[in-house]
Short mmCIF file of C-alpha atoms in Angstrom, two decimals:
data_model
loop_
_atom_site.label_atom_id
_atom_site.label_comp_id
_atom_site.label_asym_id
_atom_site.label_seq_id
_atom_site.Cartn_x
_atom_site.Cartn_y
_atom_site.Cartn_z
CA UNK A 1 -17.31 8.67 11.72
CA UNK A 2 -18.53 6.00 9.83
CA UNK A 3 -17.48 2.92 11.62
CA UNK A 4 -19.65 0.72 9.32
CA UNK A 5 -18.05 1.60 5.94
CA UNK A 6 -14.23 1.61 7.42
CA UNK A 7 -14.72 -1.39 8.74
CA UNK A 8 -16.27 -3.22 5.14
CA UNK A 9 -13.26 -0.83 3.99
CA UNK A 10 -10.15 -2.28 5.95
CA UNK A 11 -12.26 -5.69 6.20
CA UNK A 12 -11.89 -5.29 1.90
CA UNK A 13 -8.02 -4.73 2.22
CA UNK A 14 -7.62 -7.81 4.72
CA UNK A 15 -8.43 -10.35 2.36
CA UNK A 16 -7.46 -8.65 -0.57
CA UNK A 17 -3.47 -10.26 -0.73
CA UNK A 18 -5.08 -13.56 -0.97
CA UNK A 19 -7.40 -12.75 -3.55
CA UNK A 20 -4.62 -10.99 -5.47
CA UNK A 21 -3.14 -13.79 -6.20
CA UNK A 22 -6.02 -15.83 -7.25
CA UNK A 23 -6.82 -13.24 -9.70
CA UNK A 24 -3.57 -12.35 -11.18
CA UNK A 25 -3.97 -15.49 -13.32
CA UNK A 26 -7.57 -14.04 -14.86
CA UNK A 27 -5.76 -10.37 -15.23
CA UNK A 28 -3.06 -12.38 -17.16
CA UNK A 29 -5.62 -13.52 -19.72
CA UNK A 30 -8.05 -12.49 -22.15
CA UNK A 31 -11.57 -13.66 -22.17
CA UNK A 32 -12.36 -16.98 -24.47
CA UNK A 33 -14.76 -15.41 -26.98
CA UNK A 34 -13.02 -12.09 -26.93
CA UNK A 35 -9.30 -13.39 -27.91
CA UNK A 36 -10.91 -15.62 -30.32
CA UNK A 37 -12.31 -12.85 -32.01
CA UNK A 38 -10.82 -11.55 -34.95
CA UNK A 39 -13.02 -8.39 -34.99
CA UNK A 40 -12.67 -7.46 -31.58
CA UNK A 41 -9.73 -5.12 -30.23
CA UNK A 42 -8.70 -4.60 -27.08
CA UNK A 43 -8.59 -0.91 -25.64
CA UNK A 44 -5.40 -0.93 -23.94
CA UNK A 45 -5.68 0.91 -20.06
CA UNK A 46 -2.88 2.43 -18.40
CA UNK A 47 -3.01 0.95 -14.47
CA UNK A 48 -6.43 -0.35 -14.00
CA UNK A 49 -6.46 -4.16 -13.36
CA UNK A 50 -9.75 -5.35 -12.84
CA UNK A 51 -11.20 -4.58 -15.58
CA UNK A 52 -10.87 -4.35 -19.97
CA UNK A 53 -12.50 -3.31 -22.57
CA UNK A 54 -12.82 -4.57 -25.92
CA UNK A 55 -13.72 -2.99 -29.37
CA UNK A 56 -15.95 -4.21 -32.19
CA UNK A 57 -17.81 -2.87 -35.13
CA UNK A 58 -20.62 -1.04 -33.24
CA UNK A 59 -20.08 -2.05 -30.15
CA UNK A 60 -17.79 -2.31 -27.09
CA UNK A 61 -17.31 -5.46 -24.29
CA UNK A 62 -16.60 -4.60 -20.97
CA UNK A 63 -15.15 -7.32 -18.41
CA UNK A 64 -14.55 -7.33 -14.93
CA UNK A 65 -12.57 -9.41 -13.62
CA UNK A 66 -12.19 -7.64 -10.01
CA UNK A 67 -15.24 -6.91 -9.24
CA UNK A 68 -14.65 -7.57 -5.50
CA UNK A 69 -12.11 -9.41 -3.54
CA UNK A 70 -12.25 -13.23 -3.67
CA UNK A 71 -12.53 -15.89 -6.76
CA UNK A 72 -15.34 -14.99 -9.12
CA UNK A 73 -15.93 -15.53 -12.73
CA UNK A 74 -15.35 -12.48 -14.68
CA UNK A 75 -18.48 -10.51 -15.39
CA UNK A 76 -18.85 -9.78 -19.03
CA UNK A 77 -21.59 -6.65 -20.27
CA UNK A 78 -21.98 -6.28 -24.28
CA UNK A 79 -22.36 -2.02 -24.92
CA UNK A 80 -24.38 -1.85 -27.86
CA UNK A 81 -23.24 1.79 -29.66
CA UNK A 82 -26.05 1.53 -32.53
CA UNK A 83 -29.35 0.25 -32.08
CA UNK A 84 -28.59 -2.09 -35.40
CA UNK A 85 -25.97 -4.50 -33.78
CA UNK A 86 -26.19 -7.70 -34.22
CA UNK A 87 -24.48 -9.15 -31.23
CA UNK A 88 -25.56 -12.85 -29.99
CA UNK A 89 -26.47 -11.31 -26.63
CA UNK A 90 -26.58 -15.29 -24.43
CA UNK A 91 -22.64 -14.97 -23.43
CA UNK A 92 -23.02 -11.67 -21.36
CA UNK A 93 -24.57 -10.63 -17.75
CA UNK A 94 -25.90 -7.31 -18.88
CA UNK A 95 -26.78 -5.78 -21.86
CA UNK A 96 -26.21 -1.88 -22.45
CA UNK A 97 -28.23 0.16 -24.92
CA UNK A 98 -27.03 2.17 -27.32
CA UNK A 99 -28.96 5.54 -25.62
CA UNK A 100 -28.53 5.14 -21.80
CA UNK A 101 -30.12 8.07 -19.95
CA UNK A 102 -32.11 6.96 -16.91
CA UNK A 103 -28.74 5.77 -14.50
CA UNK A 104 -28.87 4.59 -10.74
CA UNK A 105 -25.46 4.11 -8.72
CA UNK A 106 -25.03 3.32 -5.86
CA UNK A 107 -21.63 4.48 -4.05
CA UNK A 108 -20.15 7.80 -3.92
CA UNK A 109 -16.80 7.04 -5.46
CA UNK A 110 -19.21 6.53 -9.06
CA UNK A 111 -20.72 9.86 -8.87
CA UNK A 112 -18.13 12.32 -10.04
CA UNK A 113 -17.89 10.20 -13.04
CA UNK A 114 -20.91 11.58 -14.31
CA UNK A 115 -20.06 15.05 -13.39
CA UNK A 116 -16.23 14.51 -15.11
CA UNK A 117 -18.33 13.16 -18.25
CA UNK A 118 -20.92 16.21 -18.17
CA UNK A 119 -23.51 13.91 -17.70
CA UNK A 120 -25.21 14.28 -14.33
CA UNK A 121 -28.63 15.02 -15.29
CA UNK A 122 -28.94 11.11 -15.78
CA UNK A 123 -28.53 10.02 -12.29
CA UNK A 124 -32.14 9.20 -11.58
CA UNK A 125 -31.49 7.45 -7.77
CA UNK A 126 -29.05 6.70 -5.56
CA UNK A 127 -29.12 4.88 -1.81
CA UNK A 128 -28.54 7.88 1.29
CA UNK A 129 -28.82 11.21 -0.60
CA UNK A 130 -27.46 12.52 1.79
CA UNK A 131 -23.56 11.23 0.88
CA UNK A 132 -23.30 13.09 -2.04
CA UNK A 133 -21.46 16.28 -2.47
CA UNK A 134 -20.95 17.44 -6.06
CA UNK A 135 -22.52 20.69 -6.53
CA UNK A 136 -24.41 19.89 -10.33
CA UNK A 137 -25.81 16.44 -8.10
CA UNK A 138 -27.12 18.36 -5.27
CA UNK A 139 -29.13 20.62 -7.25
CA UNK A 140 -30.86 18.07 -8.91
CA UNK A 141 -31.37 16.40 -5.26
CA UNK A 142 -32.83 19.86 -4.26
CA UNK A 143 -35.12 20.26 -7.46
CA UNK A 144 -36.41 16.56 -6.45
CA UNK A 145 -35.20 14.83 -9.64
CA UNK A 146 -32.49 12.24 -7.99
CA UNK A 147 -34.86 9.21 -5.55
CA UNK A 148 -33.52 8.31 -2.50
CA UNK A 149 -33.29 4.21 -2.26
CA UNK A 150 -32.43 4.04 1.11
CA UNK A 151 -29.46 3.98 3.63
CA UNK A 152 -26.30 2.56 2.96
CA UNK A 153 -25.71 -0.71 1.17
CA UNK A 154 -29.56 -1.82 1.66
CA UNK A 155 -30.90 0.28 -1.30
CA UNK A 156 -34.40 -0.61 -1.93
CA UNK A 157 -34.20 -3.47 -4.69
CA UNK A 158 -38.40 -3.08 -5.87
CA UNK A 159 -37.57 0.49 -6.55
CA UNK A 160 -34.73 -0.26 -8.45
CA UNK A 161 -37.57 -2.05 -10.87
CA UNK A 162 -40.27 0.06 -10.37
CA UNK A 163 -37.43 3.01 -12.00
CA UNK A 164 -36.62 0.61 -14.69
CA UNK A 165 -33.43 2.28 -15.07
CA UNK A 166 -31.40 2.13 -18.40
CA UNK A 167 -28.01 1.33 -16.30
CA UNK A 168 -27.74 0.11 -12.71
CA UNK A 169 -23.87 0.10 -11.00
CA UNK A 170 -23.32 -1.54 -8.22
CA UNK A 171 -20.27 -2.11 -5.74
CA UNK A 172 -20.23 -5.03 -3.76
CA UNK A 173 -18.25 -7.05 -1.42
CA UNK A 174 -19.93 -10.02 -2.98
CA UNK A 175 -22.11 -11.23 -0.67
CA UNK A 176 -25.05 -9.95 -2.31
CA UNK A 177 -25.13 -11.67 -5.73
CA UNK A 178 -28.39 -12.86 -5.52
CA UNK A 179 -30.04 -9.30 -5.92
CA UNK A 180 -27.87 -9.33 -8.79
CA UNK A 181 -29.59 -12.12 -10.14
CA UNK A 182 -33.29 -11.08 -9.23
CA UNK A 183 -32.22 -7.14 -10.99
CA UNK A 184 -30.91 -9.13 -14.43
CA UNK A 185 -34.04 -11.16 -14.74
CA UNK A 186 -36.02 -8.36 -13.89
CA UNK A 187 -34.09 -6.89 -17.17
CA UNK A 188 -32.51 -4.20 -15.33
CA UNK A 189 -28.94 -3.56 -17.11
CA UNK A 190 -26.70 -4.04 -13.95
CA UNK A 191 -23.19 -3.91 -13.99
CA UNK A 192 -20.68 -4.31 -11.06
CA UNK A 193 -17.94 -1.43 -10.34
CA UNK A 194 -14.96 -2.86 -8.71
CA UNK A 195 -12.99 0.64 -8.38
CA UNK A 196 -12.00 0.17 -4.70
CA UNK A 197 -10.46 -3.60 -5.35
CA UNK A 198 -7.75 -1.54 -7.31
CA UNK A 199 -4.55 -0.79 -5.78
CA UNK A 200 -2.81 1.66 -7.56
CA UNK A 201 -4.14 5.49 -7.19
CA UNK A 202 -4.35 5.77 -11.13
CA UNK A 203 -6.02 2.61 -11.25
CA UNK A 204 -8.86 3.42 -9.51
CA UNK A 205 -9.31 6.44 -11.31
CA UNK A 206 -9.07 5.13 -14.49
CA UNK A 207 -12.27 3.66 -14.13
CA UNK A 208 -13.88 6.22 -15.13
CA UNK A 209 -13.26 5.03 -19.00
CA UNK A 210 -15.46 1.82 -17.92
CA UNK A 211 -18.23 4.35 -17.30
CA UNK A 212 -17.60 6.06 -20.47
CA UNK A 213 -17.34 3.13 -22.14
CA UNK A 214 -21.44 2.25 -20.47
CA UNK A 215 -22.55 5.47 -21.30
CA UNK A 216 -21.33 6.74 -24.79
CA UNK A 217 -18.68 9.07 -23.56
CA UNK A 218 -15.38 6.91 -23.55
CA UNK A 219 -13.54 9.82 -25.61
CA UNK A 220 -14.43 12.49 -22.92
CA UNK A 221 -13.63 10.36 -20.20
CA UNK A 222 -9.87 9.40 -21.70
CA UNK A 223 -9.20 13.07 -22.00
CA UNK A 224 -10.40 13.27 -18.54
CA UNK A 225 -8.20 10.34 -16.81
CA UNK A 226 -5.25 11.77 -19.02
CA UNK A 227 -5.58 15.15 -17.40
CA UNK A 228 -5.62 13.71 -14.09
CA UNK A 229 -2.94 11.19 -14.76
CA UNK A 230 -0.93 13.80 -15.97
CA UNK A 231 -1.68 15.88 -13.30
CA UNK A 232 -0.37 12.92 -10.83
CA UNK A 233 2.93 12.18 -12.73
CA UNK A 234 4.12 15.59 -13.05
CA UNK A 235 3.89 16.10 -9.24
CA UNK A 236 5.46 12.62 -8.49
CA UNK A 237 7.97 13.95 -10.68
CA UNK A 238 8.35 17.25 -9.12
CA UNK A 239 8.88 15.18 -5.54
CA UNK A 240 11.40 12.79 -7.38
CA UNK A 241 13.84 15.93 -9.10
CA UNK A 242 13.47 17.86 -5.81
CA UNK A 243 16.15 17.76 -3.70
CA UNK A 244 15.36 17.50 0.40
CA UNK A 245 17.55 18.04 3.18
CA UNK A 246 15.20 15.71 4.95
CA UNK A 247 12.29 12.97 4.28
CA UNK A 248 9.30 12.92 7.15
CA UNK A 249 8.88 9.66 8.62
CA UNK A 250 5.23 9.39 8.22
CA UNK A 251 2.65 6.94 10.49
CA UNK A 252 -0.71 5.95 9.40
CA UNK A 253 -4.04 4.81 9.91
CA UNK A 254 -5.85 4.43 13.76
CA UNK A 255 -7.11 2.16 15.67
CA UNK A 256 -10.58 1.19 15.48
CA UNK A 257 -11.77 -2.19 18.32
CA UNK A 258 -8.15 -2.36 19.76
CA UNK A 259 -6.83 -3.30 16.42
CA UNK A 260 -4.58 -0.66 14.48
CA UNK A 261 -5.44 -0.64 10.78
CA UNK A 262 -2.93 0.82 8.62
CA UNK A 263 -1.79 0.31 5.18
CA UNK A 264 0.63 -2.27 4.01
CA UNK A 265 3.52 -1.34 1.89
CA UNK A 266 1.56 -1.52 -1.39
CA UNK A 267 -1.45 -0.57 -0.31
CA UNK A 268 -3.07 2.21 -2.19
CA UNK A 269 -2.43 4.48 0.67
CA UNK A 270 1.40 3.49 0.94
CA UNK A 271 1.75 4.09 -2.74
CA UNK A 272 -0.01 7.99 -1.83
CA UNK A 273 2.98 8.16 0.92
CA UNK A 274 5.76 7.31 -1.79
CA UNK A 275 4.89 9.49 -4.16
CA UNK A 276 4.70 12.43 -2.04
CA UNK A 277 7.63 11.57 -0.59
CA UNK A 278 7.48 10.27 3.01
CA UNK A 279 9.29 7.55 4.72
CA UNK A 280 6.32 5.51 5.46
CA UNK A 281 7.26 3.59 8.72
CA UNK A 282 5.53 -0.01 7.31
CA UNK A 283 6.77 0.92 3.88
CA UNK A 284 8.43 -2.82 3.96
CA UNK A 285 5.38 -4.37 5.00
CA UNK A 286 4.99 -5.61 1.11
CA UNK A 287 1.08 -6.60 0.76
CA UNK A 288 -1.61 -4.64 -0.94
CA UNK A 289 -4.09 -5.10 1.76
CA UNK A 290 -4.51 -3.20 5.17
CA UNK A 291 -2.05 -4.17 7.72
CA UNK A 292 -3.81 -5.27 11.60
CA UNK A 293 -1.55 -4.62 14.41
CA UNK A 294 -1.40 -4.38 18.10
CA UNK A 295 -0.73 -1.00 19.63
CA UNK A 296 2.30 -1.90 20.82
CA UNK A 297 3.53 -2.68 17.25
CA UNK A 298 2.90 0.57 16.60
CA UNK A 299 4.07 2.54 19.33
CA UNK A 300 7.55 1.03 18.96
CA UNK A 301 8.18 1.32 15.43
CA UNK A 302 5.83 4.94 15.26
CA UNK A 303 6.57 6.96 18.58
CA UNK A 304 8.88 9.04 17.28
CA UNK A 305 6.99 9.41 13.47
CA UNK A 306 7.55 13.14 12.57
CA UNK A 307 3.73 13.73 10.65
CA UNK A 308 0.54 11.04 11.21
CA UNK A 309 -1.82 10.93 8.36
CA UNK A 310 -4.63 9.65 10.32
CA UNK A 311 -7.61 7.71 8.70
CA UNK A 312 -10.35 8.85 10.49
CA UNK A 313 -13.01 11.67 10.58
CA UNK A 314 -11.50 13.19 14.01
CA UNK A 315 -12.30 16.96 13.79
CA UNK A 316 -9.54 17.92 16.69
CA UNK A 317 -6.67 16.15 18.53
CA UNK A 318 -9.48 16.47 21.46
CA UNK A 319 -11.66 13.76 19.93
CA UNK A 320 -8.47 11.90 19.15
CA UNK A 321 -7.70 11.97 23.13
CA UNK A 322 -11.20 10.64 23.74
CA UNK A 323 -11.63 8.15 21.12
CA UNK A 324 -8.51 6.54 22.61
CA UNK A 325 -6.08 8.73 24.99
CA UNK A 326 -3.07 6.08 23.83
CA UNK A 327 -3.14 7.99 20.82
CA UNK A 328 -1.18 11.08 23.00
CA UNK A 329 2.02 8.98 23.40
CA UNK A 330 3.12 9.28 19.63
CA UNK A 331 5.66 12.24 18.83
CA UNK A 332 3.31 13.74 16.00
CA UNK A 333 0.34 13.95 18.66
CA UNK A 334 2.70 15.80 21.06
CA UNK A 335 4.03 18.00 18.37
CA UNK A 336 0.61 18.34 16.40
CA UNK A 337 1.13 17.21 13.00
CA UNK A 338 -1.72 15.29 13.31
CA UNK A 339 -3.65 15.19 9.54
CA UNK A 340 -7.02 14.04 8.56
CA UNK A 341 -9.26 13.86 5.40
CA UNK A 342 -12.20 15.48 6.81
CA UNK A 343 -11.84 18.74 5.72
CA UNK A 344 -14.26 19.20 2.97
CA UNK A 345 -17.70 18.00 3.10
CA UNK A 346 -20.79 18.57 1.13
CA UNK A 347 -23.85 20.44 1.73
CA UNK A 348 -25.12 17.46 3.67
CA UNK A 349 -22.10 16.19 5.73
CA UNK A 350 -20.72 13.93 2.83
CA UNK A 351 -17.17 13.90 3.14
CA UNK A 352 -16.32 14.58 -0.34
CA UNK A 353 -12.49 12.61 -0.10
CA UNK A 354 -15.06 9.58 -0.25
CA UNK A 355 -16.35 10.92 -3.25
CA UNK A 356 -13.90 12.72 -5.37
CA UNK A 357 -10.63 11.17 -3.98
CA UNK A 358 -10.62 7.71 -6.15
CA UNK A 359 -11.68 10.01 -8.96
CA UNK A 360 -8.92 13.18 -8.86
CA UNK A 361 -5.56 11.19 -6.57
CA UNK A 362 -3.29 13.98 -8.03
CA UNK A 363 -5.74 16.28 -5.58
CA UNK A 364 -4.90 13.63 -3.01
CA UNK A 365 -1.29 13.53 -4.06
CA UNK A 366 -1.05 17.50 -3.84
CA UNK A 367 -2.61 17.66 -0.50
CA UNK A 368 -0.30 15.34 0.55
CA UNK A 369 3.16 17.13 -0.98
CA UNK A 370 2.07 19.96 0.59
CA UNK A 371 1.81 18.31 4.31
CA UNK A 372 5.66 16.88 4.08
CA UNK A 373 7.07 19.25 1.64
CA UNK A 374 5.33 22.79 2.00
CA UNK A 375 7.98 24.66 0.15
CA UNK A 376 7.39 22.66 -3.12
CA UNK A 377 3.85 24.01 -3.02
CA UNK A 378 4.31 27.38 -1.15
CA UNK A 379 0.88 29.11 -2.43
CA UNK A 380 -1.33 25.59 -2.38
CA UNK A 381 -4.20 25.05 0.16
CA UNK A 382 -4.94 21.29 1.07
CA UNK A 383 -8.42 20.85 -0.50
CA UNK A 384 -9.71 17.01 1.32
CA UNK A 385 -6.49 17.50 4.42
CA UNK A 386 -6.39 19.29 7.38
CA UNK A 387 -3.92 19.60 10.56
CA UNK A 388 -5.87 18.89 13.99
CA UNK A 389 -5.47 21.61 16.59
#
């Protein structure tokens, strides 16, 4: 498992209440120059929050204004679509070209955006190769065309430069701004991707139109988070008409340095839970972030849970036992309905639900319908879910 990234994952969700509300008053308004700006139209999204996009005559603004948890200054990028605009370029952090081709990211959750937008050739370089799972990616790994930058987080900045890509995206928690400001005045286009700050399962995935928007294929990538959101809706919908002679009461999460991490009642995972309809036991807990409990929190109001979605990479219920043998005193362990997201991985050991879940949740949202209600879904095979034996 990788400890690292769920902890800088649930670490994320901690603060993220507090930062909510510090940046509900920026999601309230427009930027300055944009609302002031008779020419400029705003593209309206359907459930993403941290960011907008704006249209004028040849060109499109992108601004994010949740880039990562905590009070920043929205980040504004001008996306030049002809060569001929005339923009006054001094009000924005990054500006796109018209023809972007060479393209570095650097998490997983930004890769099947190129693949959704039939663009992959232009990934260039990307930190730990090794992550990635999509198929058109790989082969391009294999054929030597995609640089490795190095492991984790700490991609190698001077190679970054030496590429001289055409688009750089970065995620950050951030606490490393100041490579942001050495990349821009090297003059590499960089642009931050706050997709995980989002809480809502459709609003991360509707940020794939932001990298449509940077890379000249906004149409294709509407059609795409349509499908999807579609896709999502009609199975809530499906959960919501069907009628149950019972609802699961579902626990979550696991504990990782004797703290139990577990979503809060509006929590992106939570929200999963509802629409698949489960009675999530911390469903009242209202916060977006990740809850931190003691064990004995969760053994009283979870012994008896009927199905545990846990959120770790455990294989088998033996490695549960062993990571922590309190974990054989819930109901669910004793009865196995113990569920992970480790089924699928890539060639490489990337576990693809850190890939392709923030882009396809109605996958997620399937998966999940068909752990608590299998005879909505009788023919359906869990693609990122399995049940530990």
């Amino acid at each position: 498992m990788d400890y690292t990234y769920h902890f800088r994952h649930y670490m994320t969700k901690q603060h993220l209440f507090l930062a909510f509300m510090l940046l509900l008053a920026w999601a309230c308004s427009s930027p300055k120059n944009e609302k002031s700006s008779p020419e400029l139209q705003e593209i309206k999204l359907d459930y993403a929050v941290g960011f907008r996009l704006y249209q004028g005559v040849g060109y499109k603004v992108a601004e994010v204004s949740k880039g990562f948890p905590g009070d920043h200054q929205p980040f504004r990028y001008l996306i030049k679509e002809d060569s001929s605009t005339d923009v006054p370029e001094e009000d924005y952090d990054a500006i796109i070209s018209p023809s972007v081709q060479d393209i570095i990211l650097t998490s997983t959750t930004q890769v099947p955006h190129l693949v959704a937008l039939e663009i992959p050739s232009r990934l260039i370089a990307f930190p730990n190769l090794d992550l990635i799972s999509s198929s058109p990616i790989r082969k391009r790994i294999d054929k030597g065309l995609v640089q490795e930058l190095g492991s984790g987080a700490n991609y190698n900045t001077e190679k970054i430069i030496d590429l001289s890509p055409d688009l750089l995206m970065i995620s950050t928690l951030g606490e490393n701004l100041k490579e942001l400001q050495l990349l821009t005045k090297a003059n590499i286009p960089t642009v931050i991707n706050g997709d995980y700050v989002e809480q809502h399962p459709l609003g991360r995935a509707e940020w794939i139109k932001f990298t449509g928007a940077l890379t000249g294929t906004f149409e294709q990538a509407v059609v795409s988070f349509d499908d999807i959101k579609n896709n999502y809706l009609s199975l809530k919908r499906d959960v919501q008409e069907a009628s149950f002679t019972s609802t699961p009461t579902v626990l979550s999460g696991n504990m990782y340095r004797d703290i139990w991490y577990a979503p809060a009642g509006n929590n992106w995972g939570a929200i999963f839970l509802e629409d698949a309809g489960a009675d999530y036991i911390f469903k009242d807990q209202e916060s977006t972030g990740s809850l931190q409990l003691n064990y004995e929190v969760v053994l009283d109001k979870g012994l008896n849970a009927d199905i545990w979605i846990s959120t770790a990479e455990f294989g088998t219920l033996k490695q549960m036992e062993k990571a922590d043998s309190r974990y054989t005193q819930f109901n669910a362990f004793k009865t196995g309905n113990v569920y992970t997201f480790a089924k699928t991985r890539g060639a490489t050991g990337g576990l693809e639900y850190f890939e392709l879940g923030y882009t396809r949740p109605d996958i997620i949202l399937k998966d999940l319908i068909k752990i608590f209600h299998p005879g909505l879904l009788p023919d359906y095979k869990p693609y990122f879910y399995q049940k530990l034996n």
